[in-house]
Coordinates of C-alpha atoms in Angstrom, one line a residue:
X1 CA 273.1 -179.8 -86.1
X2 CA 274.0 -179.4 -82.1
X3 CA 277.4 -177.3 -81.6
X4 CA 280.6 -178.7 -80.8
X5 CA 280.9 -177.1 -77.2
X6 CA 277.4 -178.6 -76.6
X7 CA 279.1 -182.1 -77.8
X8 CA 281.7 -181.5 -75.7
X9 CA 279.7 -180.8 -72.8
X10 CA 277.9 -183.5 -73.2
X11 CA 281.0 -186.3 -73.5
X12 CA 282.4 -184.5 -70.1
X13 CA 278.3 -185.0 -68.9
X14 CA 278.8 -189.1 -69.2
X15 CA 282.1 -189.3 -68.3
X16 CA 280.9 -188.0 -64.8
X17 CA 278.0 -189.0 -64.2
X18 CA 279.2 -192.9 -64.9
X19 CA 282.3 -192.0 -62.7
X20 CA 279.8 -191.3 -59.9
X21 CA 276.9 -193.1 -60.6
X22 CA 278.0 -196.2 -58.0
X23 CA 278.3 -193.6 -55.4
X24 CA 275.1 -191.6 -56.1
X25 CA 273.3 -195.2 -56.4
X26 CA 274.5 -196.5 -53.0
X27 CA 273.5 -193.3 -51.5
X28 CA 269.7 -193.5 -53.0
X29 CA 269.9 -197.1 -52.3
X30 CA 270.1 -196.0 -48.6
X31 CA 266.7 -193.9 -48.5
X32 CA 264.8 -196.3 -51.2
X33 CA 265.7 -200.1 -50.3
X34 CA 264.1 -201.3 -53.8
X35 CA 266.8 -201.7 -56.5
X36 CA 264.4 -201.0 -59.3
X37 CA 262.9 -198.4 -57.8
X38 CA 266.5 -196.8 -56.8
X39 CA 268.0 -197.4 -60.3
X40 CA 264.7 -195.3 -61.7
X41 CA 265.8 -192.5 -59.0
X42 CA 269.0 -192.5 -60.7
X43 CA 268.1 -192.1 -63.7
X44 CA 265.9 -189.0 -63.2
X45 CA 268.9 -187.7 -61.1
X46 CA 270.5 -187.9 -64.2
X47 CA 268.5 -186.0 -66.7
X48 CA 268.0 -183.6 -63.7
X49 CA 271.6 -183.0 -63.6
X50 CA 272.1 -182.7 -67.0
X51 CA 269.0 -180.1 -67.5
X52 CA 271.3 -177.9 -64.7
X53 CA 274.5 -178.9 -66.1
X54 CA 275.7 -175.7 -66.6
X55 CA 276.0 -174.6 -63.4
X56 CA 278.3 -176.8 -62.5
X57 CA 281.7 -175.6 -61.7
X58 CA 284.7 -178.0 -63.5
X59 CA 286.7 -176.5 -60.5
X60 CA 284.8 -178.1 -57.9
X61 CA 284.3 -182.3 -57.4
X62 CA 281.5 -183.1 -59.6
X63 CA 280.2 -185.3 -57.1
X64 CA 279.8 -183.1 -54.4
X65 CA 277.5 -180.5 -57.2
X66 CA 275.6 -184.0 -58.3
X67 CA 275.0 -185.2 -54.5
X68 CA 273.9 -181.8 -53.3
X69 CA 271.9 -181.1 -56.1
X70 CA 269.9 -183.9 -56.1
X71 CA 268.5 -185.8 -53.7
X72 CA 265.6 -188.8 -53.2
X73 CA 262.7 -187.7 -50.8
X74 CA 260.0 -189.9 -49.2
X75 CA 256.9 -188.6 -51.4
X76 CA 253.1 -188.6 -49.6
X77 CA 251.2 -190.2 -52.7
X78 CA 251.7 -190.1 -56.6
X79 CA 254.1 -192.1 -58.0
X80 CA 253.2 -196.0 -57.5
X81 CA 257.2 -196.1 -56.0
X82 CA 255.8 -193.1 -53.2
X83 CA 259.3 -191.4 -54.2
X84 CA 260.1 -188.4 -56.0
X85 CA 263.6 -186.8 -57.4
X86 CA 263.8 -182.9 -55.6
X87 CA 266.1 -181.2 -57.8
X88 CA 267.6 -178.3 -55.5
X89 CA 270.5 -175.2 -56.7
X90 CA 273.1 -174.8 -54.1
X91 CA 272.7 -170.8 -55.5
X92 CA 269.2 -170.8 -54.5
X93 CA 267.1 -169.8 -51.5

């Protein structure tokens, strides 16, 4: 049975990530003109962000940790959309 701090985190989790998820959209949207393509982007940004979740200070705009964690990059080959979610720690080198 999952704790109630790990309930709780997860509750403040969706609140924020729905609060930003327009912004965070229009910003992928930018890089990756395809709206299905974008809204998949999203949604690995997401679980990405929730996997590091954590780390995340409640002191700081949630925001700013989601948008400089992740980020969409043009990919070489791979995935059939040719982009790629690069999950990145502000913390690491």
């Amino acid at each position: 049975m999952p704790t109630t701090d790990h309930n709780d985190s997860h509750e403040r989790f969706s609140r924020l990530i729905l609060e930003s998820e327009p912004v965070m959209l229009r910003s992928i949207l930018v890089v990756v003109p395809n709206c299905a393509d974008a809204r998949e982007i999203m949604q690995e940004t997401a679980v990405a962000l929730w996997r590091q979740f954590d780390s995340y200070d409640p002191a700081r705009p949630f925001i700013n940790w989601a948008m400089g964690f992740s980020r969409p990059l043009k990919e070489t080959g791979g995935r059939p959309t040719g982009y790629r979610v690069i999950a990145h720690s502000w913390y690491s080198a």
